[in-house]
Coordinates of C-alpha atoms in Angstrom, one line a residue:
X1 CA -23.6 9.0 3.4
X2 CA -21.1 10.0 6.0
X3 CA -17.4 10.1 5.7
X4 CA -16.9 7.1 8.0
X5 CA -19.1 5.2 5.6
X6 CA -16.6 5.7 2.8
X7 CA -13.6 5.1 5.1
X8 CA -15.1 1.8 6.2
X9 CA -16.0 0.8 2.7
X10 CA -12.5 0.2 1.4
X11 CA -11.9 -2.1 4.2
X12 CA -15.0 -4.3 4.5
X13 CA -13.1 -6.9 2.4
X14 CA -9.7 -7.0 3.9
X15 CA -8.6 -10.6 4.3
X16 CA -6.9 -12.9 2.1
X17 CA -6.8 -16.3 0.8
X18 CA -5.6 -18.1 -2.3
X19 CA -7.6 -19.4 -5.2
X20 CA -7.3 -22.2 -7.6
X21 CA -3.8 -22.7 -8.7
X22 CA -1.7 -21.3 -6.0
X23 CA -0.9 -24.0 -3.7
X24 CA -3.1 -23.4 -0.6
X25 CA -4.2 -26.2 1.6
X26 CA -2.9 -29.0 -0.8
X27 CA -3.2 -27.1 -3.9
X28 CA -0.6 -26.7 -6.6
X29 CA 2.9 -26.5 -5.5
X30 CA 3.9 -23.6 -7.9
X31 CA 2.3 -20.2 -7.7
X32 CA 0.6 -18.9 -10.9
X33 CA -1.2 -15.8 -11.9
X34 CA -5.0 -16.1 -11.2
X35 CA -8.0 -13.8 -11.8
X36 CA -9.2 -13.6 -8.1
X37 CA -8.3 -14.4 -4.5
X38 CA -10.4 -15.4 -1.5
X39 CA -10.1 -15.5 2.2
X40 CA -10.5 -19.2 2.3
X41 CA -11.1 -21.6 -0.4
X42 CA -11.7 -20.7 -3.9
X43 CA -13.7 -17.7 -5.2
X44 CA -17.3 -18.2 -6.3
X45 CA -16.9 -16.8 -9.8
X46 CA -14.9 -18.3 -12.6
X47 CA -12.5 -16.3 -14.8
X48 CA -15.2 -15.8 -17.5
X49 CA -17.9 -14.5 -15.1
X50 CA -20.5 -12.1 -16.6
X51 CA -21.0 -9.8 -13.8
X52 CA -21.2 -9.7 -10.0
X53 CA -24.2 -11.6 -8.7
X54 CA -25.9 -8.7 -7.0
X55 CA -25.6 -6.4 -10.1
X56 CA -28.0 -6.2 -13.0
X57 CA -25.9 -6.5 -16.2
X58 CA -28.9 -5.1 -18.2
X59 CA -29.4 -1.9 -16.0
X60 CA -30.0 1.1 -18.1
X61 CA -27.4 3.9 -18.1
X62 CA -28.1 7.6 -17.5
X63 CA -29.9 9.9 -15.1
X64 CA -28.5 11.4 -11.9
X65 CA -28.3 10.3 -8.3
X66 CA -28.6 13.2 -5.6
X67 CA -27.9 12.5 -2.1
X68 CA -27.3 14.7 1.0
X69 CA -24.2 15.0 3.5
X70 CA -24.0 16.9 6.6
X71 CA -21.1 19.4 7.2
X72 CA -18.8 20.6 4.5
X73 CA -15.2 20.0 3.0
X74 CA -12.0 21.9 2.6
X75 CA -9.7 19.7 0.6
X76 CA -9.9 17.5 -2.6
X77 CA -7.2 15.1 -1.2
X78 CA -8.9 12.4 0.5
X79 CA -5.7 10.4 1.2
X80 CA -4.2 12.5 4.0
X81 CA -4.9 13.2 7.6
X82 CA -5.3 17.0 7.1
X83 CA -8.5 18.6 6.0
X84 CA -11.9 17.1 5.2
X85 CA -12.5 15.7 1.7
X86 CA -16.1 15.5 -0.1
X87 CA -17.9 12.3 0.3
X88 CA -17.1 9.8 -2.4
X89 CA -14.2 11.4 -4.0
X90 CA -11.9 8.4 -3.8
X91 CA -14.6 5.9 -4.2
X92 CA -15.9 7.4 -7.5
X93 CA -12.8 8.8 -9.2
X94 CA -10.0 6.4 -8.3
X95 CA -9.6 2.7 -8.7
X96 CA -7.7 -0.2 -7.0
X97 CA -5.7 -3.1 -8.4
X98 CA -8.6 -5.4 -7.3
X99 CA -12.2 -5.1 -6.1
X100 CA -14.3 -7.1 -3.8
X101 CA -17.5 -9.0 -4.3
X102 CA -20.1 -8.2 -1.6
X103 CA -21.7 -11.5 -2.3
X104 CA -18.8 -13.3 -0.5
X105 CA -17.3 -12.8 2.9
X106 CA -14.2 -11.7 1.2
X107 CA -13.2 -12.3 -2.4
X108 CA -11.3 -9.9 -4.7
X109 CA -11.4 -9.9 -8.5
X110 CA -9.1 -8.0 -10.8
X111 CA -9.7 -4.4 -11.8
X112 CA -6.6 -2.5 -12.8
X113 CA -4.7 -5.8 -12.3
X114 CA -5.7 -8.6 -14.7
X115 CA -4.0 -11.1 -12.5
X116 CA -2.5 -11.7 -9.2
X117 CA 0.1 -14.1 -8.0
X118 CA 1.4 -15.1 -4.6
X119 CA 2.8 -18.2 -2.8
X120 CA 1.3 -20.4 -0.1
X121 CA 2.9 -18.6 2.7
X122 CA 1.9 -15.1 1.3
X123 CA 5.6 -13.9 1.4
X124 CA 5.1 -11.9 -1.7
X125 CA 2.5 -10.7 -4.2
X126 CA 2.8 -9.8 -7.9
X127 CA 0.2 -7.8 -10.0
X128 CA -0.1 -7.7 -13.7
X129 CA -1.7 -4.5 -14.9
X130 CA -4.3 -4.5 -17.7
X131 CA -2.8 -3.1 -20.8
X132 CA -6.0 -1.0 -21.4
X133 CA -6.0 0.5 -18.1
X134 CA -6.1 4.5 -18.3
X135 CA -6.4 7.5 -16.2
X136 CA -9.1 10.0 -16.9
X137 CA -6.7 12.2 -18.9
X138 CA -6.0 9.1 -21.2
X139 CA -2.5 8.4 -20.0
X140 CA -1.9 4.7 -19.2
X141 CA -1.6 3.3 -15.6
X142 CA 1.8 2.2 -15.3
X143 CA 4.0 0.1 -12.7
X144 CA 5.6 3.4 -11.7
X145 CA 2.2 4.8 -10.9
X146 CA 1.5 1.8 -8.6
X147 CA 4.9 1.9 -7.0
X148 CA 4.7 5.6 -6.3
X149 CA 1.2 5.3 -5.0
X150 CA 2.0 2.7 -2.6
X151 CA 5.1 4.4 -1.3
X152 CA 3.4 7.8 -1.1
X153 CA 0.3 6.6 0.7
X154 CA 2.5 4.5 3.1
X155 CA 4.8 7.3 4.0
X156 CA 2.8 10.6 3.6
X157 CA -0.8 9.5 3.5
X158 CA -3.3 8.9 6.2
X159 CA -2.0 6.5 8.9
X160 CA -4.4 3.9 7.8
X161 CA -2.1 3.3 4.8
X162 CA 1.1 2.8 6.9
X163 CA 0.7 -0.5 8.6
X164 CA 0.7 -2.5 5.4
X165 CA 3.4 -0.6 3.6
X166 CA 5.7 -0.9 6.5
X167 CA 5.6 -4.7 6.0
X168 CA 7.0 -4.3 2.4
X169 CA 10.6 -5.3 2.3
X170 CA 11.0 -4.8 -1.4
X171 CA 8.9 -3.1 -4.1
X172 CA 10.0 -3.6 -7.7
X173 CA 8.8 -3.4 -11.3
X174 CA 9.3 -6.9 -12.7
X175 CA 7.9 -6.4 -16.2
X176 CA 6.3 -3.9 -18.5
X177 CA 3.1 -4.3 -16.6
X178 CA 4.1 -6.1 -13.5
X179 CA 4.9 -5.1 -10.0
X180 CA 6.1 -7.2 -7.1
X181 CA 6.0 -6.6 -3.3
X182 CA 8.0 -8.9 -1.0
X183 CA 7.0 -8.8 2.7
X184 CA 9.1 -8.8 5.8
X185 CA 6.4 -10.1 8.2
X186 CA 3.9 -12.9 8.5
X187 CA 0.5 -11.6 7.7
X188 CA -1.6 -13.5 5.2
X189 CA -3.7 -10.5 4.4
X190 CA -0.9 -8.3 3.1
X191 CA -1.5 -9.3 -0.6
X192 CA -5.1 -8.1 -0.3
X193 CA -4.3 -4.9 1.5
X194 CA -2.1 -3.8 -1.3
X195 CA -4.7 -4.9 -3.8
X196 CA -7.2 -2.5 -2.3
X197 CA -5.0 0.5 -2.3
X198 CA -6.1 3.4 -4.6
X199 CA -3.8 4.1 -7.5
X200 CA -2.9 7.7 -8.2
X201 CA -1.2 9.3 -11.1
X202 CA 2.5 9.9 -10.3
X203 CA 2.8 12.8 -12.8
X204 CA 0.1 14.9 -11.3
X205 CA 2.0 15.2 -8.0
X206 CA 5.5 15.8 -9.2
X207 CA 6.9 18.8 -7.4
X208 CA 4.2 19.1 -5.1
X209 CA 3.6 18.4 -1.4
X210 CA 1.3 15.3 -1.2
X211 CA 0.7 15.8 2.5
X212 CA -0.8 19.3 2.0
X213 CA -4.5 20.0 1.4
X214 CA -5.5 21.1 -2.1
X215 CA -8.7 22.0 -4.0
X216 CA -7.4 20.3 -7.2
X217 CA -9.1 17.0 -7.7
X218 CA -6.9 13.9 -8.0
X219 CA -6.6 12.3 -11.4
X220 CA -7.8 8.8 -11.1
X221 CA -8.9 6.0 -13.4
X222 CA -12.4 5.6 -12.0
X223 CA -15.8 5.9 -13.6
X224 CA -16.3 9.5 -12.5
X225 CA -14.4 12.8 -12.5
X226 CA -15.0 15.8 -10.4
X227 CA -17.1 18.1 -12.5
X228 CA -18.4 21.2 -10.4
X229 CA -18.0 21.9 -6.7
X230 CA -18.5 24.5 -4.1
X231 CA -17.4 23.8 -0.6
X232 CA -20.3 24.0 1.9
X233 CA -22.8 23.5 -0.9
X234 CA -22.2 20.6 -3.2
X235 CA -19.8 18.3 -5.2
X236 CA -20.8 16.9 -8.6
X237 CA -19.3 13.8 -10.2
X238 CA -19.7 13.4 -13.9
X239 CA -19.4 10.0 -15.7
X240 CA -16.3 9.9 -17.7
X241 CA -17.5 9.0 -21.3
X242 CA -14.0 7.5 -22.0
X243 CA -13.8 5.4 -18.9
X244 CA -11.5 2.5 -19.8
X245 CA -13.2 0.1 -17.4
X246 CA -16.8 0.4 -18.7
X247 CA -16.8 -3.1 -20.4
X248 CA -15.0 -5.1 -17.6
X249 CA -17.3 -8.0 -16.3
X250 CA -16.5 -6.7 -12.7
X251 CA -18.3 -3.5 -13.5
X252 CA -21.2 -4.8 -15.7
X253 CA -24.4 -3.3 -14.3
X254 CA -22.4 -1.0 -12.0
X255 CA -21.9 2.9 -12.0
X256 CA -25.0 3.5 -14.2
X257 CA -25.7 7.3 -13.4
X258 CA -24.3 10.0 -15.7
X259 CA -24.1 12.2 -12.6
X260 CA -23.7 11.7 -8.9
X261 CA -24.3 14.8 -6.8
X262 CA -23.7 15.3 -3.1
X263 CA -25.5 18.2 -1.6
X264 CA -24.2 19.6 1.7
X265 CA -26.4 20.6 4.7
X266 CA -26.0 22.1 8.1
X267 CA -27.8 19.4 9.9
X268 CA -29.9 16.3 9.4
X269 CA -33.2 18.0 9.8
X270 CA -32.6 20.4 6.9
X271 CA -31.4 17.5 4.9
X272 CA -34.5 15.6 5.4
X273 CA -36.7 18.6 4.5
X274 CA -34.6 19.0 1.3
X275 CA -35.4 15.2 0.7
X276 CA -39.1 15.7 1.3
X277 CA -39.3 18.7 -1.2
X278 CA -37.6 16.6 -3.9
X279 CA -34.2 18.1 -3.9
X280 CA -32.6 14.8 -3.0
X281 CA -33.3 11.3 -4.5
X282 CA -32.4 9.2 -1.7
X283 CA -32.3 9.3 2.1
X284 CA -31.0 6.9 4.6
X285 CA -32.9 6.7 7.8
X286 CA -31.3 5.2 10.9
X287 CA -34.1 5.8 13.4
X288 CA -37.0 3.3 13.2
X289 CA -39.5 5.7 14.9
X290 CA -38.9 8.4 12.3
X291 CA -39.0 5.6 9.6
X292 CA -42.6 4.8 11.0
X293 CA -43.8 8.3 11.7
X294 CA -42.1 10.8 9.5
X295 CA -42.7 9.5 6.2
X296 CA -46.3 10.5 5.6
X297 CA -45.5 13.4 3.5
X298 CA -47.0 14.1 0.0
X299 CA -44.3 12.4 -2.0
X300 CA -44.8 9.2 -0.2
X301 CA -48.5 9.4 -0.3
X302 CA -48.4 10.1 -4.0
X303 CA -46.0 7.1 -4.6
X304 CA -43.2 9.3 -5.8
X305 CA -41.1 8.3 -3.0
X306 CA -40.6 4.6 -2.0
X307 CA -39.6 3.2 1.4
X308 CA -37.5 0.0 1.2
X309 CA -35.8 -2.1 3.8
X310 CA -32.6 -4.2 3.3
X311 CA -31.6 -7.1 5.5
X312 CA -27.9 -7.8 6.0
X313 CA -25.5 -10.4 7.5
X314 CA -22.6 -8.0 8.4
X315 CA -21.2 -7.8 11.8
X316 CA -22.8 -5.4 14.3
X317 CA -19.5 -3.5 14.7
X318 CA -19.1 -1.4 17.7
X319 CA -21.1 2.0 18.2
X320 CA -21.4 3.7 21.4
X321 CA -19.7 6.2 23.9
X322 CA -16.0 5.5 24.0
X323 CA -13.8 6.2 27.0
X324 CA -10.5 7.9 26.4
X325 CA -8.4 5.6 28.6
X326 CA -5.3 7.8 28.1
X327 CA -7.2 10.1 30.7
X328 CA -6.3 9.0 34.2
X329 CA -9.9 9.2 35.3
X330 CA -10.9 6.3 33.0
X331 CA -7.7 4.1 33.4
X332 CA -9.5 1.8 36.0
X333 CA -11.8 -0.8 34.5
X334 CA -13.9 -0.6 37.6
X335 CA -14.7 3.0 36.8
X336 CA -15.5 2.2 33.1
X337 CA -17.8 -0.7 34.4
X338 CA -19.6 1.7 36.8
X339 CA -20.2 4.2 34.1
X340 CA -21.5 1.4 31.9
X341 CA -23.9 0.3 34.6
X342 CA -25.2 3.8 34.9
X343 CA -26.0 4.0 31.2
X344 CA -29.6 3.1 31.1
X345 CA -29.9 1.5 27.5
X346 CA -33.4 0.2 27.8
X347 CA -34.8 3.7 28.8
X348 CA -32.6 5.4 26.0
X349 CA -33.5 2.8 23.4
X350 CA -37.2 3.2 24.2
X351 CA -37.0 7.0 24.2
X352 CA -35.1 7.3 20.9
X353 CA -36.0 4.2 18.9
X354 CA -39.2 3.0 20.5
X355 CA -37.2 0.1 21.7
X356 CA -37.1 -1.2 18.1
X357 CA -33.3 -1.9 17.6
X358 CA -31.2 -4.4 19.3
X359 CA -28.2 -3.6 21.5
X360 CA -24.6 -4.4 20.5
X361 CA -23.6 -7.3 22.6
X362 CA -20.1 -7.7 21.1
X363 CA -17.8 -6.2 18.4
X364 CA -18.6 -9.0 15.9
X365 CA -22.2 -9.6 16.8
X366 CA -24.7 -10.6 14.1
X367 CA -22.1 -13.0 12.6
X368 CA -20.5 -16.3 12.9
X369 CA -17.4 -14.5 14.1
X370 CA -19.0 -13.7 17.5
X371 CA -18.9 -16.2 20.2
X372 CA -21.1 -15.8 23.4
X373 CA -19.1 -13.3 25.4
X374 CA -21.5 -13.8 28.4
X375 CA -20.6 -17.4 28.7
X376 CA -17.2 -18.9 29.8
X377 CA -14.6 -19.3 27.1
X378 CA -13.9 -22.9 25.9
X379 CA -11.8 -24.9 23.5
X380 CA -9.6 -23.0 21.0
X381 CA -10.9 -19.6 22.4
X382 CA -9.8 -20.5 25.9
X383 CA -6.5 -21.8 24.8
X384 CA -5.7 -18.5 23.0
X385 CA -6.6 -16.5 26.1
X386 CA -4.7 -18.5 28.6
X387 CA -1.3 -16.9 28.0
X388 CA -2.7 -13.5 28.8
X389 CA -4.9 -14.6 31.8
X390 CA -3.0 -12.7 34.5
X391 CA -3.5 -9.4 32.8
X392 CA -7.2 -9.8 31.7
X393 CA -9.9 -8.0 33.4
X394 CA -12.7 -10.0 35.0
X395 CA -15.3 -11.3 32.6
X396 CA -13.0 -12.1 29.6
X397 CA -12.5 -15.8 30.4
X398 CA -15.5 -16.3 32.9
X399 CA -17.8 -14.4 30.6
X400 CA -19.8 -11.3 31.3
X401 CA -22.9 -9.7 30.0
X402 CA -23.9 -6.0 29.7
X403 CA -26.1 -4.6 32.4
X404 CA -29.7 -4.6 31.9
X405 CA -32.0 -2.1 33.5
X406 CA -35.8 -2.2 34.2
X407 CA -36.2 0.6 31.7
X408 CA -37.2 3.1 34.6
X409 CA -35.4 6.3 35.1
X410 CA -34.4 5.5 38.6
X411 CA -32.3 2.4 37.6
X412 CA -31.7 1.7 41.2
X413 CA -30.1 -1.7 41.1
X414 CA -27.5 -0.7 38.5
X415 CA -26.8 2.6 40.3
X416 CA -26.1 0.7 43.5
X417 CA -23.7 -1.7 41.8
X418 CA -22.0 1.4 40.0
X419 CA -21.5 3.1 43.4
X420 CA -19.9 0.0 44.9
X421 CA -17.5 -0.2 42.1
X422 CA -16.7 3.5 42.4
X423 CA -15.9 3.1 46.1
X424 CA -13.7 0.1 45.3
X425 CA -11.8 2.4 42.8
X426 CA -11.3 5.2 45.5
X427 CA -14.3 7.5 44.6
X428 CA -16.8 8.5 47.3
X429 CA -19.7 11.1 47.4
X430 CA -18.9 14.0 49.6
X431 CA -21.7 16.8 49.9
X432 CA -23.4 15.3 46.6
X433 CA -20.2 15.4 44.6
X434 CA -18.3 12.1 43.6
X435 CA -14.5 12.8 44.5
X436 CA -11.4 11.0 45.1
X437 CA -9.3 10.9 48.4
X438 CA -7.6 14.1 47.4
X439 CA -11.0 15.9 47.0
X440 CA -10.8 16.2 43.2
X441 CA -14.3 15.9 41.6
X442 CA -15.2 13.2 39.2
X443 CA -16.0 15.4 36.2
X444 CA -15.5 14.8 32.5
X445 CA -16.7 16.2 29.0
X446 CA -18.8 14.2 26.5
X447 CA -17.7 15.5 23.0
X448 CA -20.3 15.1 20.1
X449 CA -20.7 16.5 16.6
X450 CA -23.5 19.0 15.7
X451 CA -26.3 17.2 14.1
X452 CA -25.9 13.8 15.9
X453 CA -29.3 14.2 17.2
X454 CA -29.9 10.7 18.5
X455 CA -26.6 10.6 20.2
X456 CA -27.1 14.0 21.7
X457 CA -30.4 12.8 23.1
X458 CA -28.9 9.6 24.6
X459 CA -26.0 11.7 26.0
X460 CA -28.5 14.1 27.8
X461 CA -30.3 11.2 29.4
X462 CA -26.9 9.8 30.5
X463 CA -25.8 13.0 31.9
X464 CA -28.9 13.2 34.1
X465 CA -28.2 9.6 35.3
X466 CA -24.6 10.3 36.1
X467 CA -25.6 13.2 38.3
X468 CA -27.4 10.8 40.6
X469 CA -24.0 9.4 41.5
X470 CA -22.5 12.9 41.9
X471 CA -20.7 12.7 38.5
X472 CA -20.3 16.1 36.9
X473 CA -20.6 15.3 33.2
X474 CA -20.8 18.1 30.6
X475 CA -22.0 17.7 27.1
X476 CA -20.3 19.8 24.3
X477 CA -21.1 19.8 20.7
X478 CA -18.9 21.2 17.9
X479 CA -18.9 21.4 14.1
X480 CA -17.6 18.6 11.9
X481 CA -14.3 20.2 11.3
X482 CA -13.7 20.6 15.1
X483 CA -14.8 17.2 15.8
X484 CA -12.4 15.7 13.4
X485 CA -9.5 17.7 14.5
X486 CA -10.2 16.9 18.3
X487 CA -10.7 13.2 17.8
X488 CA -7.6 12.9 15.4
X489 CA -5.7 14.4 18.4
X490 CA -7.7 12.4 21.1
X491 CA -8.6 15.6 22.6
X492 CA -11.7 14.3 24.4
X493 CA -12.7 12.5 27.6
X494 CA -15.6 10.6 26.0
X495 CA -17.2 10.7 22.6
X496 CA -19.4 8.6 20.3
X497 CA -17.5 6.2 17.9
X498 CA -18.7 3.8 15.3
X499 CA -16.4 1.2 13.9
X500 CA -17.9 -0.9 11.1
X501 CA -16.4 -4.4 11.0
X502 CA -16.5 -6.9 8.2
X503 CA -17.0 -10.6 7.8
X504 CA -13.2 -10.7 7.2
X505 CA -11.4 -8.6 9.8
X506 CA -7.7 -8.1 9.3
X507 CA -4.9 -5.7 9.5
X508 CA -7.1 -2.8 10.0
X509 CA -7.8 -4.1 13.5
X510 CA -4.3 -2.9 14.3
X511 CA -5.4 0.6 13.4
X512 CA -8.5 0.3 15.4
X513 CA -7.3 -1.3 18.4
X514 CA -3.5 -1.7 18.3
X515 CA -1.4 -0.2 21.1
X516 CA 1.3 1.3 19.0
X517 CA -1.2 2.9 16.8
X518 CA -3.2 4.5 19.8
X519 CA -0.1 6.5 20.5
X520 CA 0.0 8.2 17.1
X521 CA -2.5 10.9 16.0
X522 CA -5.1 10.0 13.5
X523 CA -5.6 6.2 14.3
X524 CA -9.0 4.9 15.0
X525 CA -7.9 3.6 18.4
X526 CA -9.8 6.5 20.1
X527 CA -10.1 4.4 23.3
X528 CA -6.3 4.3 23.7
X529 CA -6.3 0.6 23.9
X530 CA -2.9 -0.8 24.9
X531 CA -3.2 -4.5 25.6
X532 CA -0.7 -7.3 25.0
X533 CA -3.7 -9.6 24.6
X534 CA -5.3 -7.4 21.9
X535 CA -2.0 -7.1 20.0
X536 CA -1.2 -10.8 20.3
X537 CA -4.7 -12.0 19.3
X538 CA -4.6 -9.7 16.2
X539 CA -1.3 -11.1 15.2
X540 CA -2.7 -14.7 15.7
X541 CA -5.7 -13.8 13.6
X542 CA -3.5 -12.5 10.7
X543 CA -1.4 -15.5 10.7
X544 CA -4.3 -18.0 10.7
X545 CA -4.3 -20.3 7.6
X546 CA -7.4 -22.3 8.7
X547 CA -10.8 -20.7 9.0
X548 CA -11.5 -22.5 12.2
X549 CA -8.4 -21.0 13.7
X550 CA -9.2 -17.6 12.4
X551 CA -12.7 -17.6 13.8
X552 CA -11.3 -18.7 17.2
X553 CA -8.8 -15.8 17.3
X554 CA -11.5 -13.4 16.3
X555 CA -13.9 -14.7 19.1
X556 CA -11.0 -14.5 21.5
X557 CA -10.2 -10.9 20.4
X558 CA -13.9 -10.1 20.7
X559 CA -14.0 -11.2 24.4
X560 CA -11.0 -9.1 25.3
X561 CA -12.4 -5.9 23.6
X562 CA -15.9 -6.3 24.9
X563 CA -14.9 -7.1 28.4
X564 CA -12.2 -4.5 28.4
X565 CA -14.9 -2.0 29.0
X566 CA -13.5 0.5 26.3
X567 CA -16.9 1.5 24.9
X568 CA -20.4 1.7 26.3
X569 CA -22.2 -0.2 23.4
X570 CA -25.4 1.2 22.2
X571 CA -27.5 -0.1 19.3
X572 CA -26.9 -1.4 15.7
X573 CA -29.1 -1.4 12.7
X574 CA -30.2 -5.0 11.9
X575 CA -31.7 -3.7 8.7
X576 CA -31.0 -0.9 6.3
X577 CA -33.7 1.7 5.6
X578 CA -33.6 3.8 2.4
X579 CA -36.3 6.0 1.2
X580 CA -35.9 7.1 -2.5
X581 CA -37.5 8.5 -5.6
X582 CA -39.4 5.9 -7.5
X583 CA -37.2 6.3 -10.5
X584 CA -34.3 4.9 -8.7
X585 CA -34.1 1.1 -8.8
X586 CA -31.8 -1.7 -7.4
X587 CA -31.5 -5.5 -8.3
X588 CA -33.7 -8.0 -6.5
X589 CA -30.6 -10.0 -5.3
X590 CA -29.0 -8.3 -2.5
X591 CA -25.3 -8.8 -1.2
X592 CA -24.7 -10.4 2.2
X593 CA -23.5 -7.0 3.3
X594 CA -26.9 -5.6 2.6
X595 CA -27.4 -2.0 1.7
X596 CA -23.7 -0.9 2.1
X597 CA -20.9 -0.6 1.1
X598 CA -20.7 -0.9 -2.6
X599 CA -24.4 -1.0 -3.1
X600 CA -25.9 2.4 -3.4
X601 CA -25.4 4.0 -5.8
X602 CA -22.9 1.5 -7.3
X603 CA -25.5 -1.0 -8.6
X604 CA -28.6 1.2 -8.6
X605 CA -30.0 2.8 -11.9
X606 CA -32.5 5.4 -13.0
X607 CA -35.4 4.5 -15.0
X608 CA -38.8 6.4 -15.4

């Protein structure tokens, strides 16, 4: 479990669609409250559904789930930019108005809200709260709490909350249990973005600075409360015996453990040793070589530890070494392409993964959202790209594939191509050092977090390859707190970034890739992308009312991002690998998103 995991998680369902009864694509003319909303078409589950299809409604309750996390934390406020909060605090202790089913690309069902209403154009959304909804201290969840939460998160919270709230023209209480939000922009996803915002207790924060770090846990309405904690060592979440939502069909078969405990470690090796010794009940393995070679310890041999693999249909997302294009050295696409050519993926993948994991070929690979970026754009995709043709780098329209090496350290063909591109961009080798016309050496720093062993190993191989071109690259590793601070401020030349993407990409793409967001601290646009094509295609995607138009917009965006050479892509995990104590069980039916998010520990249970 890493923090990005949880960050990602609240998004993997952002998208929107209407359901039966609200006048979408020839439906009813008048909007009416409904139990669920889907990206396109109708939700799979009726109003009287028993449980989510990948949950076991008969799962036993009790036991504990113990997992490891690297680093530490220094705040209990996970909703702001400052500080580092413990893993899972928002996920386990707070709730949202609606929750997503991971059995569908994107559908939300009511949680705190018993119903949702919007019109065909998505100009507003109105939620009706459940009368039984309660915070952990027993106080009711009210429209005032919802309105305060949205405004506070949108103005004082992490920048990821700001985009949607800035699109709210009017927020109002429309009944004893009703809240309504009217929008000032065309974005069909906005009702869902608000439906997925955490709801906090207004009274807890009165007279306090929400934007400041604190070690007082938030009061939420979720299944767990923070029980005991010690920064640098652990945090324990205890099941709330009076949790108001335990009988909701949406939750049936979920949140089965009495305790969820997160233990903190200095690095992954120490964490793995703790798992081998039985201190942890579960361990997620990302390296296939280690999966094959490191699990012969006594617990596995005795059958006390089980290795399970989980296929999935989620997009590959992007994971790799990101260029900070705010830095003049990386402003030229030819330089970025040259440094991509030097990156010997085949050698690195064989060295680290035994060649067992596939390379990321595009941002939305492994899904129907990805077109073939190596082939020329056609049809709707080409039409969407045409207005931006003059400003697009080579390969976006014509198609371009990632460089492939022979897997040998010399990598001569790719190095020759890289050298030619660097010369075109004004960089030549003088006395073994690559420099520009002013005699300034080509040098940069690769920033990585302590414990990121696979990426550190890949970076070391990369640095050696760069030296063959006269490039002076330096690898720097820092602790988790420094890494977070530096990346929030874009204080790096190159670093490793992972962005998980869903089957329903939406407004969060602005935070990941939007030009305006890239100028503000704390966004996920680490690359500093500032492209009219990217911004325009995201807007087109958000306005699409037809799935075919939506897919075309995503595929066009994919081509611009991939061939913009903002990231040197590495690999993605096409299966999940979890080793766990034999007492931990999961349902046979898996969600289309596979082993995360919303899967472990949400639908797991303990049974001897």
